[in-house]
XYZ file of C-alpha atoms in Angstrom:
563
model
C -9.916 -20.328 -28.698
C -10.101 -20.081 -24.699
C -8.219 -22.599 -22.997
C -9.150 -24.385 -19.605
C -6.610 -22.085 -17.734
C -7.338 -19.034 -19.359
C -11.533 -19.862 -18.602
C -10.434 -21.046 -14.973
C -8.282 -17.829 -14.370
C -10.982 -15.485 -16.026
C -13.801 -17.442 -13.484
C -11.527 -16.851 -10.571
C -10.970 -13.085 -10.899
C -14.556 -12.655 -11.773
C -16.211 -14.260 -8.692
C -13.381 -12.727 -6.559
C -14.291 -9.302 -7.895
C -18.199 -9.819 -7.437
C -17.191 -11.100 -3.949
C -14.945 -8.481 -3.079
C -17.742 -5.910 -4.342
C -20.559 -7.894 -2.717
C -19.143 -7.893 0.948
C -18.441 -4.033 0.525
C -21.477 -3.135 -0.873
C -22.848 -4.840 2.439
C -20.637 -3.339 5.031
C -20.692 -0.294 3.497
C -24.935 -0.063 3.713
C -24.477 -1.721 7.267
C -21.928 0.885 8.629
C -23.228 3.491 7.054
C -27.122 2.628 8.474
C -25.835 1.781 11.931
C -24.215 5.897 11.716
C -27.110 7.598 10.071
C -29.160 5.795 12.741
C -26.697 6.462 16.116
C -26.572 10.632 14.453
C -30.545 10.360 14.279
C -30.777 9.452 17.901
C -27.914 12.178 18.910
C -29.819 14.837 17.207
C -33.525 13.668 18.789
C -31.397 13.983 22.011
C -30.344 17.368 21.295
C -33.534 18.428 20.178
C -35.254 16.841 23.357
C -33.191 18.699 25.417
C -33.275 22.068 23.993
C -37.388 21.678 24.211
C -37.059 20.339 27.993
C -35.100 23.353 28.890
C -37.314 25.319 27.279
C -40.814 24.348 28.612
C -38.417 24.355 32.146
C -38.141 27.791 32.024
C -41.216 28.800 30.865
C -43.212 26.971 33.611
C -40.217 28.428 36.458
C -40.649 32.061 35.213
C -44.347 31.994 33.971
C -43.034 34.137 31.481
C -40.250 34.311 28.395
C -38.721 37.870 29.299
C -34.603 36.413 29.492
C -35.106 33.124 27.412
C -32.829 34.866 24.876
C -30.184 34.291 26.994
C -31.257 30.965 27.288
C -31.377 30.222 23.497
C -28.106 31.393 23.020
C -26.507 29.238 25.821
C -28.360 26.017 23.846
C -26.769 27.407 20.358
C -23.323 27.483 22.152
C -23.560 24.125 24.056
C -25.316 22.103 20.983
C -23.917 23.888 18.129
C -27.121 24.728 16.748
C -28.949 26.758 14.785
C -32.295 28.113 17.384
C -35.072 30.406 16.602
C -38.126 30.396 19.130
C -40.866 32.467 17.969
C -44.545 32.959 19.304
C -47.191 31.174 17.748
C -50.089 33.017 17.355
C -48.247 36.844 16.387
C -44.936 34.749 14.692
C -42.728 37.335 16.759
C -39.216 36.028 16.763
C -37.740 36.190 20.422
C -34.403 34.730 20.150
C -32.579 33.476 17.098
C -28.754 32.067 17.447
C -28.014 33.828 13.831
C -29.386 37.364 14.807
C -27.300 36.556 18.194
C -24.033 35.402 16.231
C -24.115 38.682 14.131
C -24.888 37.411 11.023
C -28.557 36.895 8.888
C -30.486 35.284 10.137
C -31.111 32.099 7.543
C -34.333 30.331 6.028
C -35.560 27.747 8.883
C -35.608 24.134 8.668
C -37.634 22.280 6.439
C -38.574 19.942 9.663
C -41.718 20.524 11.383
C -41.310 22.985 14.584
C -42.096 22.224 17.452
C -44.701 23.744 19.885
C -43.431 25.049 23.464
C -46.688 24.862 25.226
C -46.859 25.235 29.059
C -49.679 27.054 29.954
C -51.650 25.740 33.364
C -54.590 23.989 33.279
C -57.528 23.369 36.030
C -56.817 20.043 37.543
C -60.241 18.189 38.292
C -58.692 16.826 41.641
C -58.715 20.408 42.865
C -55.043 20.865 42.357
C -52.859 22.685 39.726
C -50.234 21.713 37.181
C -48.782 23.188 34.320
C -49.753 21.388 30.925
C -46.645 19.794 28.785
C -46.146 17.300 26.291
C -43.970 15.553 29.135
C -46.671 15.035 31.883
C -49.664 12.671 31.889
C -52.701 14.393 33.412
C -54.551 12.756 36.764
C -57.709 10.536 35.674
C -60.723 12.848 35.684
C -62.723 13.427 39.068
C -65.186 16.190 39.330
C -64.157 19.149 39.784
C -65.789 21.997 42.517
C -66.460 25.357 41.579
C -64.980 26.945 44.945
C -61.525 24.534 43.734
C -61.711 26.435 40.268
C -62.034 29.580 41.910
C -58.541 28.933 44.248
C -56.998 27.784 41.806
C -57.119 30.817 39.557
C -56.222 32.924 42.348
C -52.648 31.012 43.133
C -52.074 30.754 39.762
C -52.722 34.240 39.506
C -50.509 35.334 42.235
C -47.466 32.689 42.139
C -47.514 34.222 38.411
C -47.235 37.198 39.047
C -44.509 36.967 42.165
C -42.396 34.667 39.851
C -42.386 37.620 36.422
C -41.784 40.001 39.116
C -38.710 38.531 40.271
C -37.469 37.223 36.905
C -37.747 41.136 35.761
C -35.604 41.973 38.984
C -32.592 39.637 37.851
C -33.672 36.807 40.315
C -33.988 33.120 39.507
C -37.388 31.778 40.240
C -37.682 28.134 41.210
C -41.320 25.940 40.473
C -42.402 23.909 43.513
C -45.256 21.415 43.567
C -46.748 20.397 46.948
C -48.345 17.677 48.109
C -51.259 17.227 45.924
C -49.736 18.726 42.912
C -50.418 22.471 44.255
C -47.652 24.609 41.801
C -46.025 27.518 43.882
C -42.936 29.584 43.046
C -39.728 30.083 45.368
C -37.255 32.865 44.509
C -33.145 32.219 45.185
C -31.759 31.923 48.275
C -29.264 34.795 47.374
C -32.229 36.839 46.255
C -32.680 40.503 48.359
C -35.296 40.462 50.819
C -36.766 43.344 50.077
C -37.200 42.841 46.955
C -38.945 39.370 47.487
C -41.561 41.042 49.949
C -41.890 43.628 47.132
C -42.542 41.179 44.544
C -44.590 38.916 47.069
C -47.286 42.602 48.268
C -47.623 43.393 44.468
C -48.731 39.611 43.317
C -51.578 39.803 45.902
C -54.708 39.514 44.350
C -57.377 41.972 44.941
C -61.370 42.189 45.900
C -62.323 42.903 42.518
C -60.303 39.984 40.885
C -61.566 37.924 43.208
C -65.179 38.918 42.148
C -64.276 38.302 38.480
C -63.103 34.709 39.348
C -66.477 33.615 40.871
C -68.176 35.572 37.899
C -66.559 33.459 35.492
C -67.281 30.664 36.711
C -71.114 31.391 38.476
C -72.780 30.517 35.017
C -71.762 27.055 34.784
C -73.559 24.177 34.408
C -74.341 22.067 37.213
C -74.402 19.021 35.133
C -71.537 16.107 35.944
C -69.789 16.317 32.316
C -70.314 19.848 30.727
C -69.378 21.465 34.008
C -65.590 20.495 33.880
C -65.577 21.556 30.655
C -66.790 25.345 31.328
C -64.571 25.414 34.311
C -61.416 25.061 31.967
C -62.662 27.400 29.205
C -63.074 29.917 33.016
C -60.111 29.206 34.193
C -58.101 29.906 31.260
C -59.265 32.946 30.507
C -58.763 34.074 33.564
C -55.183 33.236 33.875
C -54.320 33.900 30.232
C -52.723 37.207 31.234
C -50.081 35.706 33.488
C -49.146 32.503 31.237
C -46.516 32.363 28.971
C -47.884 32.174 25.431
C -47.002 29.512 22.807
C -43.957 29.132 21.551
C -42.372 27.534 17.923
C -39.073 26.577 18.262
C -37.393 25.761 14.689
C -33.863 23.745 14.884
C -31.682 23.932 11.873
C -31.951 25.821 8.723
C -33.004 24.905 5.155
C -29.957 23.635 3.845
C -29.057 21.676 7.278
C -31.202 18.577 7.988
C -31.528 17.036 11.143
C -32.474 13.793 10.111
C -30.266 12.452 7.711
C -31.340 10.284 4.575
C -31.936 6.825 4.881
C -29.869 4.927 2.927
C -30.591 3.180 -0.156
C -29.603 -0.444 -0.603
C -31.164 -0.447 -4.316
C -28.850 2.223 -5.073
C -26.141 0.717 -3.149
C -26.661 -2.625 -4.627
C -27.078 -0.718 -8.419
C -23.572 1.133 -7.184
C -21.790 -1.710 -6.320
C -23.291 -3.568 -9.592
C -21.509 -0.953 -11.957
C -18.074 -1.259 -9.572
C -18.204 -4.992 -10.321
C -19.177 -4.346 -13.435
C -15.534 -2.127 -14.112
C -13.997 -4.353 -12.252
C -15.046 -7.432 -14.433
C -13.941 -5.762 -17.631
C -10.794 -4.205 -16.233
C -10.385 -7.549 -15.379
C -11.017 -9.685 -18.207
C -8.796 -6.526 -20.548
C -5.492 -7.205 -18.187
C -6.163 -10.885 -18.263
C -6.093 -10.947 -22.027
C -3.073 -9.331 -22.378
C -1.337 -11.655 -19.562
C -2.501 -14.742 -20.894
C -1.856 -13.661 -24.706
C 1.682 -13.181 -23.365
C 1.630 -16.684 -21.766
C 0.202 -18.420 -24.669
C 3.013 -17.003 -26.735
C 5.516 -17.671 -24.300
C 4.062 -20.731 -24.281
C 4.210 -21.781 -28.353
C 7.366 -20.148 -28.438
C 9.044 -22.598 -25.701
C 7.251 -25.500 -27.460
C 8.655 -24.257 -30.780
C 12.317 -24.275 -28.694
C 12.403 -27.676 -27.269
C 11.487 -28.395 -31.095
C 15.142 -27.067 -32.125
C 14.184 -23.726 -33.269
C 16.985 -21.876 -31.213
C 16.185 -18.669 -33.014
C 12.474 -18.806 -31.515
C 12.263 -15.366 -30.143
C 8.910 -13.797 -28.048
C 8.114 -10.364 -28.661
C 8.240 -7.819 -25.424
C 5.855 -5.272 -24.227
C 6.242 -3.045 -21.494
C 8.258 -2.972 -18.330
C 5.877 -5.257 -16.057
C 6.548 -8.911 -14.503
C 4.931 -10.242 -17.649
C 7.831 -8.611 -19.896
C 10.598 -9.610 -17.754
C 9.261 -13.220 -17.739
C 9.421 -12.588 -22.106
C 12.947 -10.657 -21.600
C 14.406 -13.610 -19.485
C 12.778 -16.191 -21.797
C 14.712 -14.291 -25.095
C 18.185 -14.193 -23.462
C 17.392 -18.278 -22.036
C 16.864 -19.072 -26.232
C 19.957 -16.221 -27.328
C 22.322 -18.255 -24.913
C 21.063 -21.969 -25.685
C 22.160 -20.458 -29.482
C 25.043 -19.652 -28.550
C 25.543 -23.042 -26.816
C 25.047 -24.890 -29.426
C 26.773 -23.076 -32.063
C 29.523 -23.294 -29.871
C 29.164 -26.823 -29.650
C 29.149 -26.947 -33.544
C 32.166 -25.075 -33.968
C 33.671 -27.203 -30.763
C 32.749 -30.482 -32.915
C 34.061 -28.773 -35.858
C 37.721 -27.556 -34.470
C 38.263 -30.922 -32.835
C 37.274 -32.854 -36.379
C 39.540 -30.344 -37.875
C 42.281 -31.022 -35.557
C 42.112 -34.383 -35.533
C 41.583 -35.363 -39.126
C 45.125 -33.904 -40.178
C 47.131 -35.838 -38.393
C 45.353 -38.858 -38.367
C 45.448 -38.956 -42.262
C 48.442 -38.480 -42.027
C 49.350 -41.389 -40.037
C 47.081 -43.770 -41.567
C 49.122 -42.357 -45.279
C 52.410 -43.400 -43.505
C 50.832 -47.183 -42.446
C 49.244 -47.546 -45.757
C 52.566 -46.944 -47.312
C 54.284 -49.264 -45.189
C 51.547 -51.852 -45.858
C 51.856 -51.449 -49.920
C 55.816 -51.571 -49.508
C 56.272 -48.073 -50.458
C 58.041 -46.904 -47.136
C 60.211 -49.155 -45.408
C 59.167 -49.597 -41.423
C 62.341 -48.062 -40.225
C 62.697 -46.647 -36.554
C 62.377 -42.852 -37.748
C 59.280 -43.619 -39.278
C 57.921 -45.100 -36.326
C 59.494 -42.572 -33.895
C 57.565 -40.092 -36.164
C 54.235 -41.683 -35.828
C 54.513 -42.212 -32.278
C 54.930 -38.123 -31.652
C 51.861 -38.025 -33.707
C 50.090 -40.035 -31.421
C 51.269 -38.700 -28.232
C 50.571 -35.156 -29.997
C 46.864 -36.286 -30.596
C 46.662 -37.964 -26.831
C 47.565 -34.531 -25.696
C 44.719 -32.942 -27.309
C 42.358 -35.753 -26.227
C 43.592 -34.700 -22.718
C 43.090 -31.173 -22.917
C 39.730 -31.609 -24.325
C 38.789 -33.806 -21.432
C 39.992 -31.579 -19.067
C 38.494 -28.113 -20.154
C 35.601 -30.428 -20.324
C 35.730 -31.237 -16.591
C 36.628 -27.797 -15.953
C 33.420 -26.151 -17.529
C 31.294 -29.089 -15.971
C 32.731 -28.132 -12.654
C 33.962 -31.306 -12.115
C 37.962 -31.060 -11.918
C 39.719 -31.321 -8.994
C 41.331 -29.008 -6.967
C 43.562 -29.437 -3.866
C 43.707 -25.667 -1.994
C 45.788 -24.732 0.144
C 47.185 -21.444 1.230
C 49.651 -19.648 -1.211
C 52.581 -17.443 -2.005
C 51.580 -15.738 -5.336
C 55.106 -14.123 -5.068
C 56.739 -17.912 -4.331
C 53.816 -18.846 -7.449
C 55.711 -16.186 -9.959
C 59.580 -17.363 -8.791
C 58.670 -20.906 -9.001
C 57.082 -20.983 -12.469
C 59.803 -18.219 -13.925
C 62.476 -20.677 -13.057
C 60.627 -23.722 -14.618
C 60.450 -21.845 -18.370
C 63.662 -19.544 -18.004
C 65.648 -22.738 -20.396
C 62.809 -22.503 -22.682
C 62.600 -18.575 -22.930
C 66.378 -18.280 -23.153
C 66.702 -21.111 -26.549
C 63.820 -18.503 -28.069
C 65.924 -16.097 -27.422
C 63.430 -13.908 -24.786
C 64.315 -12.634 -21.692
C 62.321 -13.547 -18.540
C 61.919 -10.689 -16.092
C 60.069 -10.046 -13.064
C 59.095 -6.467 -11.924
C 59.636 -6.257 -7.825
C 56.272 -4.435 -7.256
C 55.098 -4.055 -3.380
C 58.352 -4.505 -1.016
C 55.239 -6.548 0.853
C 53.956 -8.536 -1.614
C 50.317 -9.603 -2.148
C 48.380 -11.765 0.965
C 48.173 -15.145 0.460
C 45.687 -17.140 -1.577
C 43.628 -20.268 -0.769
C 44.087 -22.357 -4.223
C 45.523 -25.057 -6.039
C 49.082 -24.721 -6.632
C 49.530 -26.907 -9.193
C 46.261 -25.676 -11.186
C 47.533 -22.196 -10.784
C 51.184 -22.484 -11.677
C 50.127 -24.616 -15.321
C 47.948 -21.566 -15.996
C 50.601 -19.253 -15.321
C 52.737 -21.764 -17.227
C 50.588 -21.185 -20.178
C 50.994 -17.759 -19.725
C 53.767 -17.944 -20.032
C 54.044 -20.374 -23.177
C 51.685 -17.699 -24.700
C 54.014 -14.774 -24.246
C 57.691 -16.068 -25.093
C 56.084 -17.407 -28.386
C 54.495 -14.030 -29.196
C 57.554 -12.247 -28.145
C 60.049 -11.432 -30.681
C 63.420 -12.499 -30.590
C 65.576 -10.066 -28.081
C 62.269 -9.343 -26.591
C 61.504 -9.520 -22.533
C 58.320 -11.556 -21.272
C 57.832 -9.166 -17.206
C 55.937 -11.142 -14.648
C 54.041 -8.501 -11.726
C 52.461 -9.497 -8.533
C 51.297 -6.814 -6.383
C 47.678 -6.697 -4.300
C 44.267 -4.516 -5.457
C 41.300 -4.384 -3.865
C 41.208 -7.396 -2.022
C 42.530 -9.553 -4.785
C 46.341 -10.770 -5.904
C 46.695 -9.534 -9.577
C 49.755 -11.875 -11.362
C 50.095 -9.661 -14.851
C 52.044 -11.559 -17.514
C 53.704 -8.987 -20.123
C 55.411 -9.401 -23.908
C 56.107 -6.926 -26.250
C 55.333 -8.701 -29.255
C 53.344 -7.778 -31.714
C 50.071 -7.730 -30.077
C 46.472 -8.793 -30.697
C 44.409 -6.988 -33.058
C 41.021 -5.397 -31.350
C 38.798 -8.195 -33.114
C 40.850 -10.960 -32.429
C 41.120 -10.040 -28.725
C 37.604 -10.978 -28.382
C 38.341 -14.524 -29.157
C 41.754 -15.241 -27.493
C 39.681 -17.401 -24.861
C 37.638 -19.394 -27.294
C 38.234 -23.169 -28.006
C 41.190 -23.608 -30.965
C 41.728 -20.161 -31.628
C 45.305 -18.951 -32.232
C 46.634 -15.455 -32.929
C 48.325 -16.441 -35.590
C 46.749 -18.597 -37.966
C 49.344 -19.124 -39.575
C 50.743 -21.426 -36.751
C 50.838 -24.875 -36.781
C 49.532 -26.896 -34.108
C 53.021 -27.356 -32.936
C 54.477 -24.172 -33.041
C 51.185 -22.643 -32.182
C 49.537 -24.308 -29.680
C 46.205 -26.799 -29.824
C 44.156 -23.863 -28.746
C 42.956 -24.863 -25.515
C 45.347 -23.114 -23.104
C 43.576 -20.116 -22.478
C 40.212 -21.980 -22.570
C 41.807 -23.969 -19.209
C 43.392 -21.279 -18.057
C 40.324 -19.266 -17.848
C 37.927 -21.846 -16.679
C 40.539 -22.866 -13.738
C 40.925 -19.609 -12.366
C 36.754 -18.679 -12.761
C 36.636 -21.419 -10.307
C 38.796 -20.089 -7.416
C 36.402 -17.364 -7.894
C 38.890 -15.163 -9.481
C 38.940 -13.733 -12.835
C 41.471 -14.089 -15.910
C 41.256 -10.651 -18.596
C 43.964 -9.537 -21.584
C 44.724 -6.518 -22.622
C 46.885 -5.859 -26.613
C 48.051 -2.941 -28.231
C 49.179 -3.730 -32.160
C 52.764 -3.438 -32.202
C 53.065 -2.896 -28.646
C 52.549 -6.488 -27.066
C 50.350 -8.228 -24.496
C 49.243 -8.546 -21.175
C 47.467 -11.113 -19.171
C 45.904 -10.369 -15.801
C 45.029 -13.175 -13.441
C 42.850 -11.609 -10.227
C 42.473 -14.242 -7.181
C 40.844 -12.988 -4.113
C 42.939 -13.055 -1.539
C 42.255 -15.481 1.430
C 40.173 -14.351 4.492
C-alpha cells in the first residue's frame, strides 16, 4: 500500500521531471530555431554577394574571360564551394574544386542561380544593362534613330572594355546622365594601349548599315514597335554581351539552407526523456522509500522494546548509511540496557549479602538468641558503613557517567601528583608487605596539567589499591611519569600475577574483580576502575591496562598536557 508521503514524493519528482523536460524541450526548439534562422540569413548573404560580384563584373568587362580568378577569390573569402557554368552550352568556367586540386563534386541540390546581364534597349532612348537588381524606367516610346545609337555604343564600349580586360587592364562601367552606359579603363592603364583598344572598338560603315537594316522593317505601330526594336537590338549586340551564366553554391551533401526544426519531434523527443526520467524515477524512489518504510517499522518495533530490531543494508549510498547508523543506534541501546540489567543485578547481588546478614544478626537479638553486646553492634555498624560506601560509589560513577560531578581544575604537577599519593599508601603497601617505587624518568618531568587534584590523586589512589593487592608479597608496585605526545602518561606497575587476556576486557566494567574469589573486602566493591576511568575521560584524557599472566600489570593514565 502507497502511503501519503511516498504518493506526495512520487508526484513531486514526476512534475519536476516533466517540468524540467518541458522548459528544455522549449529552449532547446527556441535556440536552436533562432540559429538555423540567423545561419539561413548568413548564407543568403553570402550567396547575395557572390551573385552581386558576379553580375558586377560581367556588366564592367562585357565579357567572362578572368572571372576564374574571380570565383576563386569568392571560394577563399566565403569558404565555399563555386561552380559558374554557361547556360545554354553547360560549359563549366570556374569551379573552386577543379581550382583546389581535387574532383570536382556533385552540385547542390538547391536551385542555381542565373547570372544574367546582358543590355537591353531602354525606351527612354538610353541604355542599361538588365539584372535581377535594377528596376527598368516606365515604358515611353521608343525612336528608331535611338535604337540605332544605342546598338552602336553598346557595340563599341563592348568591345573597348574585352579589349582591355584581354590586355590585363581593369575596366570600370560608367552611366551618364540619362542612364547612357560607357566604359573607363584604369588610371594606371598604358596609353597606348587604351588608344589601341579605343581605334579597334570603332564601329564601321557596314555595321552601321546592318543596324538600320535591322531595325528598317519595323512596325510603325505604338505597341508592337518597341517590341521589334528589342528582338533588333539584341541580336545585334549578342556578339559583344556576356552570355548567361549558372552559378551552383554548395555540393550535394552540403546544404545551404538548413532544416527547419521540428517541434512534433522535439515535443515526441522530449516526451520519451520524461518518459525515462519518470520511470528512473519512480525505480530509485521505490527502493528509497522501501528503505524508509523499513527503517521506519523497524524504529517503531524499537521504541516497542525489541532492542534486537535490526534493518537490513544495501549498498554504500546515503540511504545505507542512514540503515548502518540506525543498526549500531539499536546494537548500543542493547548494550545499554543489558548493562543496566547486569548493573541492577551486581548491585542486588552486593547488597543482598550483607543486608541478610544484618537483618540475621537483629532477628537473633530480637528472639534472644544473641545477646546485644558492643561487638555485635560494632560489627553491624562496619556493615553499614561498608554498604554506605557502596551506595556512595554508585552515586558517584553515576554522576560521573551523567557528566554531572564536579571538578575544581587547576594547574598541576603530575610529578608532585605521583610523590604526594606514593607517600599517602607507602604504610599500607609496607603492612602487605610490597614495596613502593618510583622510576625517575625525564630529569624534566612532564608539563603541567589543568585538572582536579583531588579527582586525580583518588584515581591514582585506586591505582594504586589495585596494584599492592595484586602484588605478591616481596613484590614492588613502580610509579612512571614522563611526557608523550602532548600528553602526561602516569603508568602504575605490579608484578603480580597478571590479568588473563579475557578478563582484561572487563577490568573497567561495574563489580568486576580479578579474582573472584575475593571478597568484597579484600577485593574491592568493583567500582574503582569504573570511577577511575570515567574521571579521567572527562579531563579529556584517557585511562588503558596492559597484563601479561605471570608477569603483572600496568595502568596508563594519559592527560593532555595544559596549553
Amino acid at each position: 500500500m502507497v502511503s501519503r508521503f511516498q504518493a506526495r514524493v512520487f508526484l513531486m519528482i514526476v512534475l519536476v521531471a516533466l517540468a524540467a523536460t518541458g522548459a528544455t524541450a522549449w529552449l532547446t526548439v527556441r535556440t536552436t530555431t533562432a540559429e538555423l534562422t540567423e545561419s539561413r540569413e548568413v548564407t543568403q548573404r553570402t550567396a547575395d554577394s557572390i551573385y552581386n560580384t558576379l553580375v558586377r563584373y560581367g556588366t564592367d568587362h562585357a565579357t567572362w574571360e578572368g572571372v576564374a580568378g574571380v570565383v576563386q577569390r569568392l571560394g577563399e573569402t566565403t569558404d565555399q564551394r563555386i561552380q559558374v557554368s554557361t547556360v545554354e552550352k553547360d560549359e563549366v568556367l570556374a569551379d573552386t574544386d577543379q581550382m583546389a586540386g581535387r574532383t570536382a563534386r556533385q552540385v547542390s541540390a538547391r536551385p542555381a542561380l542565373v547570372v544574367d546581364v546582358r543590355p537591353e534597349l531602354l525606351t527612354n532612348g538610353t541604355l542599361r544593362a538588365v539584372s535581377g537588381l535594377v528596376t527598368r524606367p516606365a515604358s515611353i516610346p521608343p525612336l528608331t534613330e535611338s535604337a540605332v545609337a544605342q546598338m552602336a555604343s553598346y557595340r563599341e564600349g563592348a568591345r573597348f572594355a574585352i579589349c582591355l580586360t584581354r590586355q590585363g587592364v581593369p575596366v570600370h562601367r560608367k552611366t551618364a546622365a540619362g542612364g547612357r552606359i560607357y566604359f573607363v579603363q584604369d588610371v594606371r592603364a598604358d596609353p597606348g594601349v587604351v588608344k589601341g583598344c579605343s581605334l579597334d572598338s570603332r564601329s564601321s560603315p557596314a555595321e552601321f548599315r546592318a543596324d538600320g537594316m535591322a531595325v528598317k522593317s519595323c512596325p510603325r505601330d505604338k505597341v508592337a514597335v518597341q517590341a521589334c526594336l528589342r528582338r533588333a537590338f539584341t541580336l545585334r549586340v549578342r556578339e559583344f554581351t556576356p552570355v548567361e551564366l549558372q552559378l551552383n553554391l554548395g555540393f550535394k551533401s552540403q546544404r545551404m539552407q538548413q532544416p527547419e526544426v521540428s517541434f512534433r519531434r522535439t515535443v515526441l523527443a522530449a516526451g520519451v526523456v520524461a518518459l525515462l526520467a519518470i520511470i528512473g524515477t519512480v525505480l530509485l524512489s521505490r527502493r528509497v522509500l522501501s528503505s524508509l518504510a523499513a527503517l521506519g517499522q523497524a524504529s517503531r518495533r524499537l521504541a516497542d522494546g525489541n532492542l534486537s530490531e535490526r534493518v537490513p543494508v544495501r549498498g554504500d549510498d546515503e540511504v545505507a548509511a542512514l540503515a548502518r547508523s540506525f543498526n549500531r543506534m539499536a546494537e548500543a541501546l542493547q548494550r545499554s540496557e543489558e548493562q543496566q540489567r547486569r548493573m541492577i543485578s551486581d548491585i542486588a547481588h552486593e547488597l543482598r549479602t550483607p543486608l541478610a546478614n544484618i537483618r540475621g544478626y537483629l532477628e537473633a537479638v530480637q528472639d534472644g538468641l544473641l545477646a546485644p553486646d558492643p561487638e555485635l553492634f560494632a560489627s553491624l555498624h562496619e556493615e553499614a558503613v561498608l554498604q554506605q560506601r557502596l551506595i556512595d560509589d554508585l552515586q558517584e560513577l553515576a554522576l560521573a557517567e551523567a557528566g554531572s560531578l564536579v571538578y575544581h581544575r587547576s594547574l598541576l604537577d603530575p610529578g608532585e601528583l605521583v610523590v604526594t599519593c606514593l607517600n599517602a599508601h607507602r604504610a599500607v603497601a609496607e603492612a602487605a608487605g610490597v614495596r613502593l617505587a618510583a622510576d625517575p624518568g625525564d630529569p624534566a618531568g612532564p608539563p603541567a596539567v589543568h585538572a582536579d587534584p583531588d579527582r586525580l590523586r583518588q584515581v591514582i589512589g585506586n591505582l594504586i589499591t589495585n596494584a599492592v593487592r595484586a602484588a605478591e608479597p616481596d613484590g614492588t608496585v613502580t610509579l612512571r611519569v614522563h611526557a608523550d605526545r602532548g600528553d602526561a602518561v602516569i603508568t602504575v606497575t605490579d608484578d603480580g600475577s597478571g590479568i588473563s587476556p579475557e578478563d582484561l576486557d572487563h577490568v573497567f566494567d561495574r563489580f568486576w574483580r580479578a579474582d573472584g574469589a575475593r571478597s568484597r573486602i579484600t577485593g574491592g566493591r568493583g567500582l574503582g576502575l569504573a570511577i577511575s576511568r570515567e574521571i579521567v575521560h572527562a579531563h579529556g584524557g584517557e585511562l588503558s591496562a596492559v597484563s601479561t599472566l605471570g608477569a603483572g600489570s600496568a595502568f596508563t593514565v594519559r592527560v593532555p598536557v595544559a596549553q
